[in-house]
């Protein structure tokens, strides 16, 4: 495999790949030969011997997560056996589906994987949500219960024979590039994992890593002055399951995104009263009986929550509907950072956790640019020779680490096109983008990344990709937007998906997807209590029809 300007080619990479294909370490029970055997079963007898000889010229890819993104990655890796070995899919739970697996709340599991609540129905029609190459059951309504989405993913898994390649109950504990001195770019990866019940961890080598671990496992809870004195119940929507839990409670919800609105409407018949606090433009819909609107909560006393306008709300429960942080613990540094003195003695750049010391800034000749954001400021530091970068909000010297999510602002540094690691382009993050149609986005991102690995889609050099990602970050901050919105695509998702398709040479998503998405968002903003009663019908790649509950059709 070869990257043009840092993407590897099969000839130049074959020796490294041969090593990556065979390496397992102490305690490992997995060998490449078993994967090769599984592949051979899918080939005709005439092809089998030829492909067996090619085994060590094909790329070995690790897929982290067996949710929708990981399943999509595995499906397309399996579809190209001439280039890729069967993938190894690591799944920490015992089943496929990721966030679509409903689980009861565990008070002790702070990083519980599922965010599903019992009565959740999709806020996008299934006609938008489905993968381009696999349809939902056409007899289902457009807006379906979460259990139907899980069933769809299970059928997708079995239809493309993905299950044999998934290691269930197997958690990835560490992922690190295998570096030579000063090397970036086409590096192999060491992936360490631990299977439940096994006494030993396993470390293996892969040619590429696809991180498909989602971003709905670590709740984001804003810092509200006095909240530690509040004597009511504090809960993130991640742990909400059903409305009966709050019968006769006075409930305040902070956040007016889809989850906040849905939970408020579901609580209304059960709670004593429900207050939905939000910031921004006035809502276009009138809340139903039992639900009132208020400005955001900015303070708390033992019995009251204080709104931005000074209003005090008496409440039994505060539910944070405030989103999630990126959480990839397997990418965090396993060793403590070396101190500045030790690094200087070795003639190296220090790896620092916390604010970057002035001594480091001065020593490596960083140039400082400041952009104001909603809270505080962000400083992007670039060395004079343009080879070293630092984001003071991220607090890591970027040429020494993999990707460590920024705890305070919730963004991922170093990503080229919200997808590929700029310094190590054999790693990608499928589905890091927010406010998108997820399954089709996964499809486009997976096909783009595999085209890169195949050498069909040349990338810029690591330095060029890094510069572009920083330019995007600076433009974002110049608009006064918080860093946590960096990966929000919203209306930009259509141009983004089309760029991926055009650049990598695969069929773009049909324009009707955009039309249905915009129609759905318009209906939802006008009346979130009724929009799920509409039925969407695709007429062509360009057109669709919407049928209301009264069976009145409207072509859009």
Coordinates of C-alpha atoms in Angstrom, one line a residue:
X1 CA 0.0 0.0 0.0
X2 CA 1.5 3.4 -0.8
X3 CA 0.4 6.9 -0.2
X4 CA 1.2 9.5 -2.7
X5 CA 3.0 12.2 -0.6
X6 CA 2.8 9.9 2.4
X7 CA 0.4 7.3 1.3
X8 CA 2.0 3.9 0.9
X9 CA 2.2 1.6 -2.2
X10 CA 2.0 -2.2 -2.2
X11 CA 5.6 -2.6 -3.5
X12 CA 7.2 -0.3 -1.0
X13 CA 5.1 -1.4 1.9
X14 CA 5.0 -5.2 1.4
X15 CA 7.9 -5.9 3.9
X16 CA 6.2 -4.0 6.7
X17 CA 2.9 -5.5 5.9
X18 CA 4.3 -9.0 6.0
X19 CA 5.4 -8.3 9.5
X20 CA 2.1 -6.7 10.4
X21 CA 0.2 -9.7 9.2
X22 CA 2.0 -12.2 11.4
X23 CA 2.8 -10.3 14.6
X24 CA 1.0 -11.3 17.7
X25 CA 2.5 -11.0 21.2
X26 CA 2.6 -12.9 24.5
X27 CA -0.8 -14.2 25.5
X28 CA -2.3 -14.0 22.1
X29 CA -4.5 -16.7 20.8
X30 CA -5.3 -15.0 17.4
X31 CA -3.3 -15.7 14.3
X32 CA -3.5 -14.3 10.8
X33 CA -3.9 -17.8 9.4
X34 CA -7.4 -18.2 10.9
X35 CA -8.5 -15.0 9.2
X36 CA -7.0 -16.2 6.0
X37 CA -8.9 -19.5 6.3
X38 CA -12.2 -17.6 6.8
X39 CA -11.4 -15.6 3.6
X40 CA -10.7 -18.7 1.6
X41 CA -14.1 -20.1 2.4
X42 CA -15.6 -17.2 0.5
X43 CA -13.6 -17.8 -2.7
X44 CA -14.1 -20.3 -5.4
X45 CA -11.7 -23.3 -5.6
X46 CA -10.1 -21.8 -8.6
X47 CA -9.2 -18.6 -6.7
X48 CA -8.4 -20.0 -3.4
X49 CA -4.8 -21.1 -4.0
X50 CA -3.9 -17.9 -5.8
X51 CA -5.3 -15.8 -3.0
X52 CA -3.6 -17.8 -0.3
X53 CA -0.2 -16.9 -1.9
X54 CA -1.3 -13.3 -1.8
X55 CA -2.2 -13.3 1.9
X56 CA 0.8 -11.4 3.1
X57 CA 0.5 -8.8 0.4
X58 CA -3.0 -7.8 1.6
X59 CA -3.7 -5.2 4.2
X60 CA -4.7 -6.1 7.7
X61 CA -7.1 -3.6 9.2
X62 CA -8.4 -3.3 12.8
X63 CA -11.9 -2.0 13.3
X64 CA -12.8 -0.7 16.8
X65 CA -16.5 -1.1 17.5
X66 CA -19.3 -3.1 16.0
X67 CA -21.9 -0.4 15.9
X68 CA -23.3 0.9 12.6
X69 CA -20.0 2.5 11.7
X70 CA -17.9 -0.5 12.5
X71 CA -20.2 -2.9 10.6
X72 CA -20.1 -0.6 7.6
X73 CA -16.3 -0.6 7.7
X74 CA -16.2 -4.4 8.0
X75 CA -18.8 -4.9 5.2
X76 CA -16.6 -2.9 2.7
X77 CA -13.3 -4.5 3.8
X78 CA -14.8 -7.9 3.2
X79 CA -16.1 -6.8 -0.2
X80 CA -12.5 -6.4 -1.5
X81 CA -10.5 -9.5 -0.6
X82 CA -7.8 -8.8 -3.2
X83 CA -6.7 -5.8 -1.2
X84 CA -7.7 -6.5 2.3
X85 CA -7.5 -9.4 4.7
X86 CA -10.7 -10.1 6.6
X87 CA -10.9 -7.4 9.2
X88 CA -10.6 -7.9 13.0
X89 CA -13.6 -6.1 14.6
X90 CA -13.2 -5.4 18.3
X91 CA -16.5 -5.1 20.2
X92 CA -16.5 -4.5 23.9
X93 CA -20.1 -5.9 24.4
X94 CA -21.6 -9.2 23.5
X95 CA -23.6 -8.0 20.5
X96 CA -23.6 -5.8 17.5
X97 CA -25.5 -2.4 17.3
X98 CA -23.5 -0.1 19.5
X99 CA -25.6 2.8 20.8
X100 CA -28.8 1.1 19.3
X101 CA -28.6 -1.6 22.0
X102 CA -31.1 -0.8 24.7
X103 CA -29.8 -1.5 28.2
X104 CA -31.2 -0.7 31.6
X105 CA -29.4 1.9 33.7
X106 CA -26.5 0.8 35.9
X107 CA -25.8 3.4 38.6
X108 CA -22.2 2.2 38.8
X109 CA -21.4 2.3 35.0
X110 CA -20.5 5.9 34.2
X111 CA -19.5 5.0 30.6
X112 CA -22.4 2.8 29.9
X113 CA -22.5 2.4 26.2
X114 CA -26.2 2.7 25.3
X115 CA -28.0 6.0 25.2
X116 CA -31.4 4.5 24.2
X117 CA -34.5 5.1 26.3
X118 CA -37.4 2.7 26.2
X119 CA -39.8 4.5 24.0
X120 CA -37.3 6.2 21.6
X121 CA -38.3 6.5 18.0
X122 CA -36.0 7.8 15.3
X123 CA -36.1 11.5 14.5
X124 CA -35.2 10.8 10.9
X125 CA -37.2 8.6 8.5
X126 CA -35.8 5.2 7.8
X127 CA -35.7 6.2 4.1
X128 CA -32.9 8.7 5.0
X129 CA -31.2 6.5 7.6
X130 CA -30.5 3.3 5.7
X131 CA -27.2 2.4 4.1
X132 CA -27.3 2.9 0.3
X133 CA -26.7 -0.8 -0.3
X134 CA -29.2 -2.3 2.3
X135 CA -32.8 -1.2 2.8
X136 CA -35.0 -1.3 5.8
X137 CA -38.2 -3.4 5.7
X138 CA -40.5 -1.3 3.4
X139 CA -43.5 -2.3 5.5
X140 CA -42.3 -0.3 8.5
X141 CA -43.4 3.2 9.1
X142 CA -40.9 6.0 8.3
X143 CA -40.1 6.8 12.0
X144 CA -39.4 3.6 13.7
X145 CA -38.7 2.3 17.3
X146 CA -35.1 1.8 18.2
X147 CA -35.5 -2.0 18.3
X148 CA -36.2 -1.9 14.6
X149 CA -32.9 -0.1 14.0
X150 CA -31.1 -2.8 16.0
X151 CA -32.8 -5.5 14.0
X152 CA -31.8 -3.8 10.8
X153 CA -28.1 -3.8 11.9
X154 CA -28.3 -7.4 12.9
X155 CA -29.7 -8.3 9.5
X156 CA -27.0 -6.2 7.9
X157 CA -24.4 -8.1 9.9
X158 CA -25.7 -11.5 8.8
X159 CA -26.4 -10.5 5.2
X160 CA -22.7 -9.5 4.6
X161 CA -21.4 -12.3 6.8
X162 CA -19.6 -9.9 9.2
X163 CA -20.3 -11.8 12.5
X164 CA -17.4 -14.4 12.1
X165 CA -14.9 -11.5 12.1
X166 CA -16.1 -9.8 15.3
X167 CA -14.4 -10.5 18.6
X168 CA -17.2 -10.0 21.1
X169 CA -16.6 -9.0 24.8
X170 CA -13.1 -7.8 23.7
X171 CA -12.0 -4.3 24.7
X172 CA -9.2 -2.4 23.0
X173 CA -6.9 -1.0 25.7
X174 CA -4.2 0.7 23.7
X175 CA -3.5 1.7 20.1
X176 CA -0.1 3.2 19.2
X177 CA 1.8 3.8 16.0
X178 CA 4.9 1.7 15.4
X179 CA 7.4 4.5 14.8
X180 CA 10.9 4.8 13.7
X181 CA 12.9 7.9 14.6
X182 CA 11.0 11.0 13.4
X183 CA 8.6 9.0 11.3
X184 CA 5.1 9.9 10.4
X185 CA 2.8 8.8 7.7
X186 CA 2.6 5.2 6.5
X187 CA 3.2 3.5 9.9
X188 CA 1.7 0.2 11.1
X189 CA -0.1 0.0 14.4
X190 CA 0.0 -2.0 17.6
X191 CA -3.4 -2.8 19.0
X192 CA -3.7 -4.2 22.5
X193 CA -7.0 -5.8 23.6
X194 CA -8.4 -7.8 26.4
X195 CA -11.2 -10.4 26.2
X196 CA -13.5 -11.0 29.1
X197 CA -12.5 -14.2 30.9
X198 CA -9.0 -14.3 29.4
X199 CA -6.0 -14.0 31.8
X200 CA -3.8 -12.2 29.3
X201 CA -4.1 -9.2 27.1
X202 CA -3.2 -9.5 23.4
X203 CA -1.1 -7.2 21.3
X204 CA -1.2 -7.4 17.5
X205 CA 0.1 -5.4 14.6
X206 CA -2.2 -4.0 11.9
X207 CA -1.6 -1.9 8.7
X208 CA -4.5 0.5 9.5
X209 CA -6.9 1.3 12.2
X210 CA -10.5 2.4 11.8
X211 CA -11.9 3.9 15.0
X212 CA -15.7 3.3 14.9
X213 CA -16.3 3.7 18.7
X214 CA -19.0 6.3 18.4
X215 CA -19.4 9.4 20.6
X216 CA -22.4 8.7 22.8
X217 CA -20.8 7.1 25.8
X218 CA -19.3 9.9 27.9
X219 CA -21.9 12.6 28.9
X220 CA -20.9 16.2 28.8
X221 CA -22.1 18.1 31.9
X222 CA -21.5 21.8 32.0
X223 CA -20.0 23.5 35.1
X224 CA -22.8 25.4 36.8
X225 CA -21.9 27.4 39.9
X226 CA -23.6 26.0 43.0
X227 CA -24.7 22.8 41.4
X228 CA -22.9 20.8 44.0
X229 CA -25.2 22.2 46.7
X230 CA -28.4 21.3 44.8
X231 CA -30.3 18.7 46.8
X232 CA -32.4 17.4 44.0
X233 CA -31.6 14.6 41.6
X234 CA -29.0 15.3 38.8
X235 CA -29.1 13.1 35.7
X236 CA -27.8 13.2 32.2
X237 CA -30.1 12.1 29.4
X238 CA -27.7 9.3 28.7
X239 CA -29.2 7.6 31.8
X240 CA -32.8 8.4 31.2
X241 CA -35.0 5.3 30.4
X242 CA -38.7 5.9 30.9
X243 CA -41.0 8.6 32.2
X244 CA -42.5 6.7 35.1
X245 CA -39.2 7.3 37.0
X246 CA -40.3 10.9 37.4
X247 CA -43.9 10.6 38.3
X248 CA -45.0 13.7 40.3
X249 CA -41.6 15.3 40.0
X250 CA -40.8 18.9 39.1
X251 CA -38.3 18.3 36.3
X252 CA -36.0 20.8 34.6
X253 CA -34.3 19.8 31.4
X254 CA -31.2 21.8 30.2
X255 CA -30.8 21.6 26.4
X256 CA -33.3 21.8 23.6
X257 CA -31.8 19.4 21.1
X258 CA -33.8 16.4 19.8
X259 CA -33.3 14.4 23.1
X260 CA -34.3 17.4 25.3
X261 CA -37.5 18.0 23.3
X262 CA -38.4 14.3 23.1
X263 CA -37.8 13.6 26.8
X264 CA -39.8 16.8 27.8
X265 CA -42.7 15.7 25.7
X266 CA -42.6 12.2 27.1
X267 CA -42.4 13.4 30.7
X268 CA -45.3 15.8 30.4
X269 CA -48.1 13.3 31.2
X270 CA -46.3 11.9 34.2
X271 CA -44.3 14.7 35.9
X272 CA -45.9 17.4 38.1
X273 CA -44.4 20.0 35.8
X274 CA -41.6 20.1 33.1
X275 CA -39.4 23.1 32.3
X276 CA -37.4 23.0 29.1
X277 CA -34.4 25.4 29.3
X278 CA -32.7 26.5 26.2
X279 CA -30.5 29.2 24.7
X280 CA -30.9 30.7 21.2
X281 CA -33.8 31.6 19.0
X282 CA -37.4 31.3 20.1
X283 CA -38.9 27.9 19.2
X284 CA -41.4 27.8 16.4
X285 CA -43.8 25.5 18.2
X286 CA -46.1 25.9 21.2
X287 CA -45.2 23.5 24.0
X288 CA -48.0 21.2 25.1
X289 CA -49.8 21.3 28.5
X290 CA -47.4 20.6 31.3
X291 CA -44.3 21.9 29.5
X292 CA -43.0 25.5 29.9
X293 CA -39.9 27.1 28.4
X294 CA -37.2 29.0 30.2
X295 CA -33.7 30.5 29.6
X296 CA -30.7 28.2 30.4
X297 CA -29.7 27.4 34.0
X298 CA -26.6 29.3 35.1
X299 CA -26.6 28.7 38.8
X300 CA -28.1 26.6 41.6
X301 CA -29.0 26.7 45.3
X302 CA -30.0 23.7 47.5
X303 CA -33.6 23.8 46.3
X304 CA -33.7 26.1 43.3
X305 CA -32.2 26.4 39.8
X306 CA -31.3 29.9 38.7
X307 CA -32.0 30.8 35.0
X308 CA -30.0 33.3 32.9
X309 CA -32.7 36.0 33.4
X310 CA -32.7 35.6 37.2
X311 CA -35.8 33.4 37.4
X312 CA -35.6 30.7 40.1
X313 CA -37.1 27.3 39.4
X314 CA -38.0 25.0 42.2
X315 CA -37.2 21.5 41.1
X316 CA -36.8 17.9 42.2
X317 CA -34.7 16.8 39.2
X318 CA -32.3 18.4 36.7
X319 CA -31.7 16.4 33.5
X320 CA -28.7 17.5 31.4
X321 CA -29.5 17.1 27.7
X322 CA -26.2 18.6 26.9
X323 CA -24.6 16.1 24.6
X324 CA -21.4 14.1 24.8
X325 CA -17.6 14.2 24.9
X326 CA -15.4 12.2 22.6
X327 CA -14.1 9.3 24.6
X328 CA -11.3 7.1 23.2
X329 CA -9.4 5.9 26.3
X330 CA -7.3 3.5 24.2
X331 CA -5.6 6.4 22.5
X332 CA -4.6 8.2 25.7
X333 CA -0.9 8.1 26.6
X334 CA -0.1 5.0 28.7
X335 CA 3.0 6.5 30.3
X336 CA 3.3 9.7 32.2
X337 CA 4.6 12.6 30.2
X338 CA 8.3 13.3 30.5
X339 CA 9.3 16.5 32.1
X340 CA 10.8 19.4 30.3
X341 CA 14.2 19.0 31.9
X342 CA 14.5 15.4 30.8
X343 CA 13.4 16.2 27.3
X344 CA 15.8 19.1 26.9
X345 CA 18.7 16.9 28.1
X346 CA 17.8 14.5 25.4
X347 CA 17.5 17.2 22.8
X348 CA 13.8 16.5 22.3
X349 CA 10.6 18.4 22.4
X350 CA 8.8 17.8 25.7
X351 CA 5.4 16.2 25.7
X352 CA 3.3 18.2 28.1
X353 CA 0.0 17.6 29.8
X354 CA -1.8 20.8 31.0
X355 CA -1.1 24.3 29.7
X356 CA 2.0 24.4 27.6
X357 CA 4.8 26.0 29.7
X358 CA 6.3 29.2 28.4
X359 CA 9.7 27.6 28.4
X360 CA 8.5 25.1 25.8
X361 CA 6.9 27.9 23.7
X362 CA 10.2 29.9 23.7
X363 CA 12.4 26.9 23.1
X364 CA 10.8 25.6 20.0
X365 CA 10.1 29.1 18.6
X366 CA 6.3 28.9 18.5
X367 CA 4.2 31.7 16.9
X368 CA 1.0 32.5 18.8
X369 CA -2.3 33.3 17.3
X370 CA -5.4 34.0 19.5
X371 CA -9.0 33.6 18.5
X372 CA -11.8 34.4 21.0
X373 CA -14.4 31.8 21.6
X374 CA -17.6 31.8 23.7
X375 CA -15.6 31.1 26.9
X376 CA -12.0 32.1 27.2
X377 CA -9.6 31.9 24.3
X378 CA -7.9 29.4 22.2
X379 CA -4.2 29.7 21.2
X380 CA -2.9 27.9 18.2
X381 CA 0.8 27.6 18.2
X382 CA 2.9 26.8 15.2
X383 CA 6.7 26.5 15.1
X384 CA 8.6 28.8 12.8
X385 CA 9.7 25.9 10.7
X386 CA 6.1 24.7 10.4
X387 CA 7.0 21.3 11.7
X388 CA 5.6 21.4 15.2
X389 CA 2.1 22.4 16.3
X390 CA 0.3 22.9 19.5
X391 CA -3.3 23.8 20.4
X392 CA -3.3 25.2 23.9
X393 CA -6.9 24.0 24.3
X394 CA -5.8 20.5 23.5
X395 CA -2.7 20.8 25.7
X396 CA -0.6 18.3 23.7
X397 CA 2.3 18.9 21.4
X398 CA 0.7 17.5 18.3
X399 CA 3.7 15.9 16.7
X400 CA 4.3 13.6 19.7
X401 CA 0.9 12.1 20.3
X402 CA -1.9 10.3 18.6
X403 CA -5.4 11.9 19.0
X404 CA -6.4 12.9 22.5
X405 CA -9.8 14.5 22.7
X406 CA -9.8 17.8 24.3
X407 CA -11.6 17.4 27.6
X408 CA -12.8 21.0 28.0
X409 CA -14.0 21.8 24.5
X410 CA -14.9 18.3 23.1
X411 CA -13.1 18.3 19.7
X412 CA -10.6 16.1 18.0
X413 CA -7.4 17.7 16.8
X414 CA -5.4 16.6 13.8
X415 CA -8.3 15.2 11.7
X416 CA -8.1 15.9 8.0
X417 CA -11.6 16.3 6.6
X418 CA -13.1 15.3 10.0
X419 CA -11.9 11.8 9.2
X420 CA -8.2 10.9 8.7
X421 CA -5.4 11.4 11.2
X422 CA -3.2 14.1 9.6
X423 CA 0.1 12.8 10.8
X424 CA -0.7 9.1 10.6
X425 CA -3.1 8.7 7.7
X426 CA -3.4 4.9 8.2
X427 CA -5.8 5.8 11.1
X428 CA -9.3 7.2 10.6
X429 CA -12.3 8.1 12.7
X430 CA -15.6 7.0 11.2
X431 CA -18.6 9.0 12.4
X432 CA -16.9 11.7 14.5
X433 CA -19.1 14.3 12.7
X434 CA -22.3 15.5 14.4
X435 CA -25.7 16.6 13.2
X436 CA -25.7 14.4 10.1
X437 CA -27.5 11.5 8.6
X438 CA -25.3 8.9 10.3
X439 CA -25.4 5.6 8.3
X440 CA -25.0 7.2 4.8
X441 CA -22.2 9.4 6.2
X442 CA -20.4 6.2 7.5
X443 CA -20.8 4.7 4.1
X444 CA -19.1 7.7 2.4
X445 CA -16.3 8.0 4.9
X446 CA -15.5 4.2 4.8
X447 CA -15.3 4.2 1.0
X448 CA -13.1 7.2 1.0
X449 CA -10.7 5.8 3.6
X450 CA -10.5 2.4 1.8
X451 CA -9.7 4.2 -1.5
X452 CA -6.9 6.0 0.3
X453 CA -5.5 2.7 1.6
X454 CA -5.8 1.2 -1.9
X455 CA -3.7 4.0 -3.3
X456 CA -6.6 5.2 -5.5
X457 CA -7.1 8.5 -3.7
X458 CA -3.8 10.5 -3.1
X459 CA -3.6 12.5 0.0
X460 CA -1.7 15.7 0.6
X461 CA 1.5 15.4 2.8
X462 CA 1.0 15.1 6.5
X463 CA 2.2 18.7 7.0
X464 CA -0.3 19.9 4.4
X465 CA -3.1 18.0 6.0
X466 CA -2.1 19.4 9.4
X467 CA -2.0 22.9 8.0
X468 CA -5.5 22.5 6.4
X469 CA -7.0 21.1 9.6
X470 CA -5.6 24.1 11.6
X471 CA -6.8 26.5 9.0
X472 CA -10.3 25.1 9.4
X473 CA -10.0 25.4 13.1
X474 CA -8.9 29.0 12.9
X475 CA -11.8 29.8 10.6
X476 CA -14.2 28.2 13.0
X477 CA -12.9 30.2 15.9
X478 CA -13.0 33.4 14.0
X479 CA -16.7 33.0 13.7
X480 CA -17.0 33.0 17.5
X481 CA -18.0 29.3 17.6
X482 CA -17.0 27.0 20.5
X483 CA -14.6 24.3 19.7
X484 CA -17.2 21.6 20.6
X485 CA -19.0 22.6 17.4
X486 CA -16.0 21.9 15.2
X487 CA -17.3 18.6 13.9
X488 CA -20.9 19.7 13.4
X489 CA -21.6 19.5 9.7
X490 CA -25.4 20.2 9.5
X491 CA -26.1 21.8 6.1
X492 CA -22.4 21.3 5.2
X493 CA -22.8 17.5 5.2
X494 CA -24.1 17.4 1.6
X495 CA -21.1 19.2 0.2
X496 CA -18.8 17.1 2.4
X497 CA -20.3 13.8 1.3
X498 CA -20.2 14.8 -2.4
X499 CA -16.6 15.8 -2.0
X500 CA -15.7 12.4 -0.5
X501 CA -17.5 10.6 -3.4
X502 CA -16.1 12.8 -6.2
X503 CA -12.5 12.6 -4.8
X504 CA -12.6 8.8 -4.2
X505 CA -14.6 8.0 -7.3
X506 CA -17.7 6.3 -5.8
X507 CA -21.4 7.0 -6.4
X508 CA -22.6 10.0 -4.4
X509 CA -25.7 9.9 -2.2
X510 CA -28.9 10.6 -4.2
X511 CA -30.1 14.2 -4.0
X512 CA -33.4 12.9 -2.6
X513 CA -31.7 12.3 0.8
X514 CA -31.0 16.0 1.2
X515 CA -34.6 16.8 0.2
X516 CA -36.1 14.4 2.7
X517 CA -33.7 15.6 5.5
X518 CA -34.6 19.2 5.0
X519 CA -38.3 18.4 4.8
X520 CA -38.1 16.4 8.0
X521 CA -36.2 19.1 9.9
X522 CA -38.8 21.7 8.8
X523 CA -41.7 19.5 10.0
X524 CA -39.9 18.8 13.3
X525 CA -39.2 22.5 14.0
X526 CA -42.9 23.4 13.4
X527 CA -44.4 20.6 15.5
X528 CA -42.2 18.0 17.3
X529 CA -45.3 16.2 18.6
X530 CA -46.7 15.3 15.2
X531 CA -43.9 15.0 12.6
X532 CA -43.4 11.3 13.2
X533 CA -46.8 10.7 11.8
X534 CA -45.6 11.4 8.3
X535 CA -44.7 8.7 5.8
X536 CA -41.9 9.3 3.3
X537 CA -41.9 7.6 0.0
X538 CA -38.9 7.7 -2.4
X539 CA -40.1 8.3 -6.0
X540 CA -36.6 8.6 -7.7
X541 CA -33.1 9.7 -6.9
X542 CA -34.4 13.3 -7.1
X543 CA -37.9 13.2 -5.7
X544 CA -40.0 11.9 -2.8
X545 CA -43.5 12.1 -1.5
X546 CA -44.7 12.8 2.0
X547 CA -48.0 11.3 3.2
X548 CA -49.6 12.7 6.3
X549 CA -51.5 10.7 8.9
X550 CA -54.7 11.7 7.1
X551 CA -53.3 10.0 3.9
X552 CA -52.8 13.3 2.1
X553 CA -49.8 13.1 -0.2
X554 CA -47.4 15.9 -1.0
X555 CA -44.5 15.6 -3.5
X556 CA -41.3 17.4 -2.5

